[in-house]
PDB file of C-alpha atoms in Angstrom:
ATOM      1  CA  ALA A   1    -158.232   7.007 223.838  1.00 62.00           C
ATOM      2  CA  THR A   2    -158.762  10.467 222.386  1.00 75.00           C
ATOM      3  CA  ALA A   3    -155.114  10.685 221.892  1.00 73.00           C
ATOM      4  CA  ASN A   4    -155.190   7.766 220.280  1.00 75.00           C
ATOM      5  CA  THR A   5    -157.789   7.928 218.014  1.00 81.00           C
ATOM      6  CA  ASP A   6    -156.103  11.371 217.428  1.00 78.00           C
ATOM      7  CA  LEU A   7    -153.012   9.697 216.345  1.00 80.00           C
ATOM      8  CA  THR A   8    -154.728   7.094 214.406  1.00 83.00           C
ATOM      9  CA  ASN A   9    -156.319   9.738 212.703  1.00 82.00           C
ATOM     10  CA  LEU A  10    -152.802  11.645 212.263  1.00 84.00           C
ATOM     11  CA  THR A  11    -151.474   8.345 211.215  1.00 84.00           C
ATOM     12  CA  SER A  12    -154.449   7.335 208.581  1.00 84.00           C
ATOM     13  CA  ASP A  13    -153.645  11.259 207.358  1.00 83.00           C
ATOM     14  CA  ARG A  14    -150.052  10.922 207.023  1.00 85.00           C
ATOM     15  CA  ASP A  15    -150.981   7.617 205.042  1.00 86.00           C
ATOM     16  CA  GLU A  16    -153.434   9.285 202.839  1.00 86.00           C
ATOM     17  CA  ALA A  17    -150.737  12.683 202.393  1.00 86.00           C
ATOM     18  CA  ARG A  18    -148.105  10.272 201.330  1.00 86.00           C
ATOM     19  CA  ALA A  19    -150.308   8.448 199.351  1.00 88.00           C
ATOM     20  CA  GLU A  20    -151.390  11.140 198.046  1.00 87.00           C
ATOM     21  CA  VAL A  21    -147.924  12.416 197.273  1.00 89.00           C
ATOM     22  CA  LEU A  22    -146.886   9.063 195.677  1.00 90.00           C
ATOM     23  CA  ASP A  23    -149.890   9.667 193.254  1.00 90.00           C
ATOM     24  CA  LEU A  24    -149.237  12.863 192.789  1.00 90.00           C
ATOM     25  CA  LYS A  25    -145.407  12.434 192.344  1.00 90.00           C
ATOM     26  CA  SER A  26    -145.876   9.326 189.817  1.00 90.00           C
ATOM     27  CA  ARG A  27    -148.270  11.576 188.132  1.00 89.00           C
ATOM     28  CA  LEU A  28    -145.275  14.662 188.039  1.00 90.00           C
ATOM     29  CA  ALA A  29    -142.985  11.891 186.736  1.00 90.00           C
ATOM     30  CA  ALA A  30    -145.837  10.612 183.831  1.00 90.00           C
ATOM     31  CA  ALA A  31    -146.526  14.524 182.934  1.00 91.00           C
ATOM     32  CA  LEU A  32    -142.741  14.963 182.680  1.00 91.00           C
ATOM     33  CA  ALA A  33    -142.400  12.495 180.539  1.00 91.00           C
ATOM     34  CA  ASP A  34    -145.423  13.313 178.426  1.00 91.00           C
ATOM     35  CA  LEU A  35    -143.486  16.610 178.288  1.00 91.00           C
ATOM     36  CA  ASP A  36    -140.164  15.207 177.046  1.00 90.00           C
ATOM     37  CA  ILE A  37    -142.042  13.321 174.469  1.00 92.00           C
ATOM     38  CA  ALA A  38    -144.172  16.601 173.643  1.00 91.00           C
ATOM     39  CA  ARG A  39    -141.010  18.364 173.399  1.00 90.00           C
ATOM     40  CA  THR A  40    -139.206  14.984 171.418  1.00 91.00           C
ATOM     41  CA  ASP A  41    -142.021  15.789 169.098  1.00 91.00           C
ATOM     42  CA  ALA A  42    -141.891  19.244 168.746  1.00 90.00           C
ATOM     43  CA  ASP A  43    -137.967  19.393 168.291  1.00 91.00           C
ATOM     44  CA  ARG A  44    -139.134  16.692 165.583  1.00 91.00           C
ATOM     45  CA  ALA A  45    -141.697  19.007 164.036  1.00 91.00           C
ATOM     46  CA  THR A  46    -139.384  22.054 164.043  1.00 91.00           C
ATOM     47  CA  THR A  47    -136.853  20.274 162.236  1.00 91.00           C
ATOM     48  CA  ALA A  48    -138.830  18.941 159.706  1.00 91.00           C
ATOM     49  CA  SER A  49    -140.638  22.010 159.554  1.00 90.00           C
ATOM     50  CA  SER A  50    -137.197  23.489 158.709  1.00 90.00           C
ATOM     51  CA  ASN A  51    -136.363  21.328 156.957  1.00 91.00           C
ATOM     52  CA  LEU A  52    -138.934  21.512 154.732  1.00 91.00           C
ATOM     53  CA  GLN A  53    -138.728  25.001 154.422  1.00 91.00           C
ATOM     54  CA  MET A  54    -135.296  25.088 153.493  1.00 91.00           C
ATOM     55  CA  ALA A  55    -135.968  22.694 150.711  1.00 91.00           C
ATOM     56  CA  LEU A  56    -138.892  25.127 149.839  1.00 91.00           C
ATOM     57  CA  GLU A  57    -136.600  27.658 149.878  1.00 91.00           C
ATOM     58  CA  ALA A  58    -134.150  25.765 147.636  1.00 91.00           C
ATOM     59  CA  PHE A  59    -137.124  24.718 145.056  1.00 90.00           C
ATOM     60  CA  GLN A  60    -137.911  28.437 145.292  1.00 91.00           C
ATOM     61  CA  SER A  61    -134.788  29.662 144.004  1.00 90.00           C
ATOM     62  CA  GLU A  62    -133.891  26.768 141.687  1.00 91.00           C
ATOM     63  CA  ARG A  63    -137.592  27.628 140.236  1.00 90.00           C
ATOM     64  CA  GLU A  64    -136.681  31.560 140.262  1.00 91.00           C
ATOM     65  CA  ALA A  65    -132.978  30.535 138.575  1.00 91.00           C
ATOM     66  CA  GLU A  66    -135.209  28.056 136.184  1.00 91.00           C
ATOM     67  CA  MET A  67    -137.566  31.541 135.484  1.00 91.00           C
ATOM     68  CA  ALA A  68    -134.912  33.939 135.319  1.00 91.00           C
ATOM     69  CA  MET A  69    -132.585  31.904 132.634  1.00 92.00           C
ATOM     70  CA  TRP A  70    -135.730  31.142 130.671  1.00 91.00           C
ATOM     71  CA  GLU A  71    -136.323  34.551 130.714  1.00 91.00           C
ATOM     72  CA  GLU A  72    -133.319  35.415 129.384  1.00 92.00           C
ATOM     73  CA  GLN A  73    -133.430  32.923 126.893  1.00 91.00           C
ATOM     74  CA  LYS A  74    -136.719  34.300 125.825  1.00 91.00           C
ATOM     75  CA  ARG A  75    -135.169  37.989 125.267  1.00 91.00           C
ATOM     76  CA  THR A  76    -132.408  36.536 123.697  1.00 92.00           C
ATOM     77  CA  SER A  77    -134.660  34.653 121.049  1.00 91.00           C
ATOM     78  CA  GLU A  78    -136.905  37.470 120.519  1.00 92.00           C
ATOM     79  CA  GLU A  79    -133.970  39.709 120.023  1.00 92.00           C
ATOM     80  CA  VAL A  80    -132.591  37.102 117.736  1.00 93.00           C
ATOM     81  CA  GLU A  81    -135.566  36.937 115.929  1.00 92.00           C
ATOM     82  CA  ARG A  82    -136.883  40.750 115.544  1.00 91.00           C
ATOM     83  CA  GLU A  83    -133.058  41.421 114.538  1.00 93.00           C
ATOM     84  CA  LYS A  84    -133.435  38.532 111.738  1.00 92.00           C
ATOM     85  CA  ASN A  85    -136.632  40.455 110.727  1.00 93.00           C
ATOM     86  CA  ARG A  86    -135.292  43.470 110.518  1.00 92.00           C
ATOM     87  CA  VAL A  87    -132.408  42.195 108.275  1.00 93.00           C
ATOM     88  CA  ALA A  88    -135.022  40.477 106.300  1.00 93.00           C
ATOM     89  CA  MET A  89    -137.507  43.235 106.068  1.00 92.00           C
ATOM     90  CA  GLU A  90    -134.317  45.584 105.066  1.00 92.00           C
ATOM     91  CA  ALA A  91    -133.430  43.285 102.752  1.00 93.00           C
ATOM     92  CA  SER A  92    -136.646  42.713 101.072  1.00 92.00           C
ATOM     93  CA  LYS A  93    -137.137  46.785 101.007  1.00 92.00           C
ATOM     94  CA  GLN A  94    -133.666  46.906  99.532  1.00 93.00           C
ATOM     95  CA  GLU A  95    -134.864  44.227  96.780  1.00 93.00           C
ATOM     96  CA  ASN A  96    -138.275  46.043  96.750  1.00 93.00           C
ATOM     97  CA  GLU A  97    -136.702  48.933  95.901  1.00 92.00           C
ATOM     98  CA  ARG A  98    -134.354  47.802  93.325  1.00 92.00           C
ATOM     99  CA  ILE A  99    -137.128  45.763  91.077  1.00 94.00           C
ATOM    100  CA  MET A 100    -139.286  49.632  91.427  1.00 93.00           C
ATOM    101  CA  GLN A 101    -136.458  51.371  90.325  1.00 92.00           C
ATOM    102  CA  GLU A 102    -135.987  48.478  87.768  1.00 93.00           C
ATOM    103  CA  VAL A 103    -139.301  48.223  86.315  1.00 93.00           C
ATOM    104  CA  GLN A 104    -139.397  52.641  86.411  1.00 92.00           C
ATOM    105  CA  MET A 105    -136.486  52.406  84.299  1.00 93.00           C
ATOM    106  CA  ALA A 106    -137.853  50.197  82.042  1.00 93.00           C
ATOM    107  CA  ALA A 107    -141.366  52.249  82.246  1.00 92.00           C
ATOM    108  CA  ASN A 108    -139.630  55.656  81.592  1.00 92.00           C
ATOM    109  CA  LYS A 109    -137.334  53.750  78.642  1.00 92.00           C
ATOM    110  CA  ALA A 110    -140.532  52.406  76.966  1.00 93.00           C
ATOM    111  CA  VAL A 111    -142.355  55.589  77.224  1.00 93.00           C
ATOM    112  CA  LYS A 112    -139.358  57.164  76.007  1.00 92.00           C
ATOM    113  CA  ASN A 113    -139.514  54.973  72.966  1.00 93.00           C
ATOM    114  CA  SER A 114    -142.775  55.327  72.602  1.00 93.00           C
ATOM    115  CA  ILE A 115    -142.423  59.197  72.263  1.00 93.00           C
ATOM    116  CA  GLU A 116    -139.779  58.840  69.643  1.00 93.00           C
ATOM    117  CA  GLU A 117    -141.858  56.601  67.972  1.00 93.00           C
ATOM    118  CA  ILE A 118    -144.861  58.644  67.952  1.00 94.00           C
ATOM    119  CA  GLU A 119    -142.387  61.652  66.956  1.00 92.00           C
ATOM    120  CA  ARG A 120    -140.661  59.314  63.922  1.00 92.00           C
ATOM    121  CA  MET A 121    -144.100  58.634  63.370  1.00 93.00           C
ATOM    122  CA  GLU A 122    -145.395  61.998  63.267  1.00 93.00           C
ATOM    123  CA  HIS A 123    -142.363  63.159  61.171  1.00 92.00           C
ATOM    124  CA  THR A 124    -143.316  60.425  58.616  1.00 92.00           C
ATOM    125  CA  VAL A 125    -147.056  61.496  58.733  1.00 93.00           C
ATOM    126  CA  GLN A 126    -145.497  65.449  58.147  1.00 92.00           C
ATOM    127  CA  GLN A 127    -143.251  64.003  54.762  1.00 91.00           C
ATOM    128  CA  TYR A 128    -145.865  61.898  53.572  1.00 90.00           C
ATOM    129  CA  ARG A 129    -148.350  64.723  54.487  1.00 90.00           C
ATOM    130  CA  LYS A 130    -145.666  67.117  52.195  1.00 90.00           C
ATOM    131  CA  ASP A 131    -145.162  64.278  49.488  1.00 89.00           C
ATOM    132  CA  ASN A 132    -148.613  64.045  48.915  1.00 87.00           C
ATOM    133  CA  ALA A 133    -149.201  67.925  49.197  1.00 88.00           C
ATOM    134  CA  ASN A 134    -146.357  67.961  46.542  1.00 89.00           C
ATOM    135  CA  LEU A 135    -148.176  65.292  44.474  1.00 85.00           C
ATOM    136  CA  ARG A 136    -150.957  66.751  44.380  1.00 83.00           C
ATOM    137  CA  ARG A 137    -149.733  70.061  43.119  1.00 85.00           C
ATOM    138  CA  SER A 138    -148.310  68.499  41.013  1.00 84.00           C
ATOM    139  CA  LEU A 139    -150.792  66.766  39.622  1.00 78.00           C
ATOM    140  CA  ASP A 140    -152.835  69.578  39.577  1.00 79.00           C
ATOM    141  CA  GLU A 141    -150.175  71.570  37.421  1.00 81.00           C
ATOM    142  CA  ALA A 142    -149.964  68.679  34.812  1.00 74.00           C
ATOM    143  CA  ILE A 143    -154.177  68.591  34.601  1.00 72.00           C
ATOM    144  CA  HIS A 144    -154.213  72.333  34.562  1.00 73.00           C
ATOM    145  CA  ARG A 145    -151.618  72.026  31.551  1.00 71.00           C
ATOM    146  CA  LEU A 146    -153.085  69.013  29.899  1.00 66.00           C
ATOM    147  CA  GLN A 147    -156.303  70.966  29.907  1.00 63.00           C
ATOM    148  CA  THR A 148    -154.666  74.663  28.926  1.00 64.00           C
ATOM    149  CA  SER A 149    -152.034  73.712  26.491  1.00 58.00           C
ATOM    150  CA  GLN A 150    -153.489  70.322  25.031  1.00 55.00           C
ATOM    151  CA  ASP A 151    -151.870  71.560  21.617  1.00 56.00           C
ATOM    152  CA  ASP A 152    -148.496  71.812  22.556  1.00 60.00           C
ATOM    153  CA  VAL A 153    -148.420  68.283  24.234  1.00 63.00           C
ATOM    154  CA  VAL A 154    -146.845  65.536  21.787  1.00 69.00           C
ATOM    155  CA  ASP A 155    -147.177  61.897  22.602  1.00 73.00           C
ATOM    156  CA  ARG A 156    -143.498  60.764  22.605  1.00 80.00           C
ATOM    157  CA  SER A 157    -144.440  57.211  20.957  1.00 85.00           C
ATOM    158  CA  LEU A 158    -146.647  59.281  18.133  1.00 82.00           C
ATOM    159  CA  MET A 159    -143.830  61.528  17.187  1.00 83.00           C
ATOM    160  CA  LYS A 160    -141.734  57.860  17.018  1.00 86.00           C
ATOM    161  CA  ASN A 161    -143.814  56.794  14.941  1.00 88.00           C
ATOM    162  CA  ILE A 162    -143.928  59.350  12.320  1.00 85.00           C
ATOM    163  CA  LEU A 163    -139.929  59.831  12.798  1.00 86.00           C
ATOM    164  CA  LEU A 164    -139.868  55.898  11.951  1.00 89.00           C
ATOM    165  CA  ASP A 165    -142.017  56.019   9.236  1.00 86.00           C
ATOM    166  CA  TRP A 166    -140.538  59.148   7.304  1.00 86.00           C
ATOM    167  CA  HIS A 167    -137.101  57.501   7.824  1.00 86.00           C
ATOM    168  CA  SER A 168    -138.435  54.305   6.308  1.00 88.00           C
ATOM    169  CA  LYS A 169    -140.002  56.005   3.047  1.00 85.00           C
ATOM    170  CA  SER A 170    -138.868  58.199   0.602  1.00 84.00           C
ATOM    171  CA  GLY A 171    -139.971  60.295  -2.291  1.00 83.00           C
ATOM    172  CA  ARG A 172    -144.045  61.867  -2.254  1.00 85.00           C
ATOM    173  CA  ALA A 173    -144.819  59.457   1.202  1.00 86.00           C
ATOM    174  CA  ARG A 174    -141.513  60.490   3.134  1.00 86.00           C
ATOM    175  CA  ARG A 175    -142.660  64.247   2.079  1.00 86.00           C
ATOM    176  CA  ASP A 176    -146.255  63.547   3.030  1.00 86.00           C
ATOM    177  CA  VAL A 177    -144.927  62.298   6.308  1.00 86.00           C
ATOM    178  CA  MET A 178    -142.674  65.553   6.993  1.00 86.00           C
ATOM    179  CA  ILE A 179    -145.848  67.478   6.436  1.00 87.00           C
ATOM    180  CA  LEU A 180    -147.704  65.881   8.880  1.00 85.00           C
ATOM    181  CA  MET A 181    -144.379  66.340  10.962  1.00 83.00           C
ATOM    182  CA  ALA A 182    -144.975  69.931  10.602  1.00 85.00           C
ATOM    183  CA  SER A 183    -148.742  70.167  11.044  1.00 83.00           C
ATOM    184  CA  VAL A 184    -148.188  68.400  14.405  1.00 79.00           C
ATOM    185  CA  LEU A 185    -145.318  70.354  15.199  1.00 82.00           C
ATOM    186  CA  HIS A 186    -146.995  73.001  14.642  1.00 81.00           C
ATOM    187  CA  PHE A 187    -143.933  74.476  12.101  1.00 85.00           C
ATOM    188  CA  THR A 188    -144.255  77.915  11.050  1.00 87.00           C
ATOM    189  CA  GLU A 189    -143.975  79.277   7.079  1.00 89.00           C
ATOM    190  CA  ASP A 190    -140.452  79.770   7.544  1.00 88.00           C
ATOM    191  CA  GLU A 191    -139.175  75.875   9.208  1.00 87.00           C
ATOM    192  CA  LYS A 192    -141.561  74.621   6.494  1.00 87.00           C
ATOM    193  CA  ASP A 193    -139.391  76.349   3.884  1.00 86.00           C
ATOM    194  CA  LYS A 194    -136.593  75.525   5.596  1.00 86.00           C
ATOM    195  CA  ALA A 195    -137.680  71.560   5.938  1.00 83.00           C
ATOM    196  CA  GLY A 196    -138.265  71.685   1.866  1.00 83.00           C
ATOM    197  CA  ILE A 197    -142.219  71.105   2.415  1.00 83.00           C
ATOM    198  CA  GLY A 198    -143.148  75.409   2.339  1.00 77.00           C
ATOM    199  CA  GLU A 199    -145.568  76.690  -0.204  1.00 71.00           C
ATOM    200  CA  GLY A 200    -143.146  79.278  -1.313  1.00 57.00           C
ATOM    201  CA  PRO A 201    -139.365  79.171  -2.890  1.00 50.00           C
ATOM    202  CA  GLY A 202    -137.469  78.397  -0.334  1.00 45.00           C
ATOM    203  CA  THR A 203    -133.328  77.417  -0.661  1.00 42.00           C
ATOM    204  CA  ILE A 204    -134.135  73.794  -0.537  1.00 43.00           C
ATOM    205  CA  GLY A 205    -137.095  73.526  -2.557  1.00 44.00           C
ATOM    206  CA  LYS A 206    -135.543  75.573  -5.448  1.00 43.00           C
ATOM    207  CA  VAL A 207    -132.655  73.076  -5.670  1.00 42.00           C
ATOM    208  CA  VAL A 208    -135.118  70.079  -5.641  1.00 41.00           C
ATOM    209  CA  GLY A 209    -137.102  71.735  -8.275  1.00 45.00           C
ATOM    210  CA  ALA A 210    -133.977  72.471 -10.887  1.00 42.00           C
ATOM    211  CA  VAL A 211    -132.950  68.875 -10.427  1.00 40.00           C
ATOM    212  CA  THR A 212    -136.159  66.528 -10.537  1.00 41.00           C
ATOM    213  CA  ALA A 213    -139.059  65.752 -11.484  1.00 43.00           C
ATOM    214  CA  PRO A 214    -142.079  67.958  -9.346  1.00 45.00           C
ATOM    215  CA  ILE A 215    -143.696  65.740  -6.665  1.00 44.00           C
ATOM    216  CA  PRO A 216    -147.324  64.603  -7.117  1.00 50.00           C
ATOM    217  CA  PRO A 217    -149.213  66.127  -4.373  1.00 51.00           C
ATOM    218  CA  PRO A 218    -150.354  64.128  -1.526  1.00 50.00           C
ATOM    219  CA  ALA A 219    -153.955  62.108  -1.862  1.00 51.00           C
ATOM    220  CA  LEU A 220    -155.170  64.110   1.257  1.00 51.00           C
ATOM    221  CA  ASN A 221    -154.088  67.813   1.797  1.00 54.00           C
ATOM    222  CA  VAL A 222    -152.811  68.367   5.346  1.00 50.00           C
ATOM    223  CA  ASP A 223    -154.832  71.639   6.111  1.00 53.00           C
ATOM    224  CA  LYS A 224    -158.029  69.372   5.366  1.00 55.00           C
ATOM    225  CA  ILE A 225    -156.930  66.556   7.419  1.00 56.00           C
ATOM    226  CA  GLU A 226    -160.189  66.069   9.764  1.00 60.00           C
ATOM    227  CA  GLY A 227    -159.678  65.513  13.223  1.00 59.00           C
ATOM    228  CA  ASP A 228    -159.680  67.288  16.653  1.00 59.00           C
ATOM    229  CA  SER A 229    -156.202  66.068  17.718  1.00 59.00           C
ATOM    230  CA  VAL A 230    -153.263  64.962  16.656  1.00 56.00           C
ATOM    231  CA  ARG A 231    -153.816  61.362  17.133  1.00 61.00           C
ATOM    232  CA  GLU A 232    -157.239  61.860  15.122  1.00 65.00           C
ATOM    233  CA  LYS A 233    -154.919  63.507  12.251  1.00 64.00           C
ATOM    234  CA  TRP A 234    -152.691  61.035  11.934  1.00 65.00           C
ATOM    235  CA  VAL A 235    -154.877  58.472  11.484  1.00 66.00           C
ATOM    236  CA  ASN A 236    -156.562  59.967   9.235  1.00 67.00           C
ATOM    237  CA  PHE A 237    -153.632  60.556   7.393  1.00 65.00           C
ATOM    238  CA  LEU A 238    -152.564  57.103   7.214  1.00 65.00           C
ATOM    239  CA  MET A 239    -155.993  56.084   6.038  1.00 64.00           C
ATOM    240  CA  ALA A 240    -155.938  58.592   3.412  1.00 65.00           C
ATOM    241  CA  GLU A 241    -152.639  57.603   2.392  1.00 59.00           C
ATOM    242  CA  SER A 242    -153.853  53.767   2.146  1.00 57.00           C
ATOM    243  CA  GLY A 243    -156.894  54.763   0.152  1.00 53.00           C
ATOM    244  CA  GLU A 244    -159.343  54.286   2.414  1.00 45.00           C
ATOM    245  CA  LEU A 245    -161.336  57.169   4.221  1.00 45.00           C
ATOM    246  CA  PRO A 246    -163.378  55.370   6.995  1.00 45.00           C
ATOM    247  CA  ASP A 247    -166.604  56.710   8.573  1.00 44.00           C
ATOM    248  CA  GLN A 248    -165.153  59.677  10.640  1.00 43.00           C
ATOM    249  CA  GLN A 249    -167.917  59.224  13.389  1.00 43.00           C
ATOM    250  CA  GLY A 250    -166.134  55.782  13.939  1.00 44.00           C
ATOM    251  CA  VAL A 251    -163.097  57.011  14.030  1.00 41.00           C
ATOM    252  CA  ALA A 252    -163.304  59.593  16.334  1.00 44.00           C
ATOM    253  CA  ALA A 253    -165.198  57.258  18.657  1.00 45.00           C
ATOM    254  CA  ALA A 254    -161.876  54.927  18.570  1.00 42.00           C
ATOM    255  CA  VAL A 255    -159.306  57.585  18.606  1.00 41.00           C
ATOM    256  CA  ALA A 256    -161.111  59.213  21.453  1.00 45.00           C
ATOM    257  CA  THR A 257    -161.219  55.853  23.693  1.00 44.00           C
ATOM    258  CA  LYS A 258    -157.681  55.570  22.886  1.00 43.00           C
ATOM    259  CA  THR A 259    -156.894  58.824  24.273  1.00 44.00           C
ATOM    260  CA  THR A 260    -158.834  58.975  27.334  1.00 45.00           C
ATOM    261  CA  ALA A 261    -156.743  55.413  28.062  1.00 41.00           C
ATOM    262  CA  VAL A 262    -153.494  56.956  27.007  1.00 39.00           C
ATOM    263  CA  SER A 263    -154.130  60.169  29.014  1.00 44.00           C
ATOM    264  CA  ALA A 264    -155.240  57.967  31.869  1.00 42.00           C
ATOM    265  CA  THR A 265    -151.915  56.287  31.873  1.00 42.00           C
ATOM    266  CA  GLU A 266    -150.125  59.435  31.432  1.00 42.00           C
ATOM    267  CA  THR A 267    -151.410  61.845  34.021  1.00 41.00           C
ATOM    268  CA  PRO A 268    -149.627  60.099  36.743  1.00 41.00           C
ATOM    269  CA  ASN A 269    -146.129  59.825  35.134  1.00 42.00           C
ATOM    270  CA  MET A 270    -145.881  63.360  34.543  1.00 40.00           C
ATOM    271  CA  ALA A 271    -147.071  64.222  38.207  1.00 38.00           C
ATOM    272  CA  HIS A 272    -144.182  62.120  39.189  1.00 42.00           C
ATOM    273  CA  GLY A 273    -141.565  63.524  36.601  1.00 41.00           C
ATOM    274  CA  GLY A 274    -141.767  60.814  34.335  1.00 40.00           C
ATOM    275  CA  ASN A 275    -144.145  62.571  31.433  1.00 39.00           C
ATOM    276  CA  GLN A 276    -143.743  60.623  28.105  1.00 40.00           C
ATOM    277  CA  SER A 277    -144.753  63.303  26.145  1.00 40.00           C
ATOM    278  CA  VAL A 278    -142.208  65.850  24.845  1.00 39.00           C
ATOM    279  CA  SER A 279    -143.683  70.256  24.924  1.00 36.00           C
TER     280      SER A 279
END
């Protein structure tokens, strides 16, 4: 009975051990299957990771190529723009230099023309000053001559009227005009004798006295003709010849007024060399 019990126990243990072995084998098979599945998943994950890595590397390479190409294009564009700006700047600089040269030349020409114009104006002013000084000096000399030698100046118009009057008259009136002319021109006694109006027995006077009757004396003696100037004497002489002796003060005032007006007109003409008087 003990042996049977032991055998039974052994058999029971063997069966339990076999059952446990079968269970372990099934577990092992399941673990191996899970391991295969895990390995498959791991291989698939590794493959996917590799593919992803390759894709990332390709994308990165493409990105780097694009960035390099963009950088190259940017650098090329910047160089082109920089060169374009340099050329434009150089052209603008040359154009500005040309404009500045033209402006400088125009300014220099304008300054030169202004200086030449100023020099011409100064020369003209100097010439005008010289002419003015010469004119002033001539005028002062003429005025000085008029003031210092008034008796030696005879009006041309007066002499013309005396000569025309002498030419138009005859006889005693003609001789009176000649006497007046001798008084105006300050004839000497010898010149009066030559003209036939002297008091001495000149040659012409002797011939005239021998063949003609004595000429009656003039209405007014030449030496007694009143007046401070030639004009006053001429007016008094004409008035005496016509038989009228006006008031001396009225004649003197009229002649003085006329003399002042004529002198004021003739003085500039004398300063310019156009004097209408005979010295």
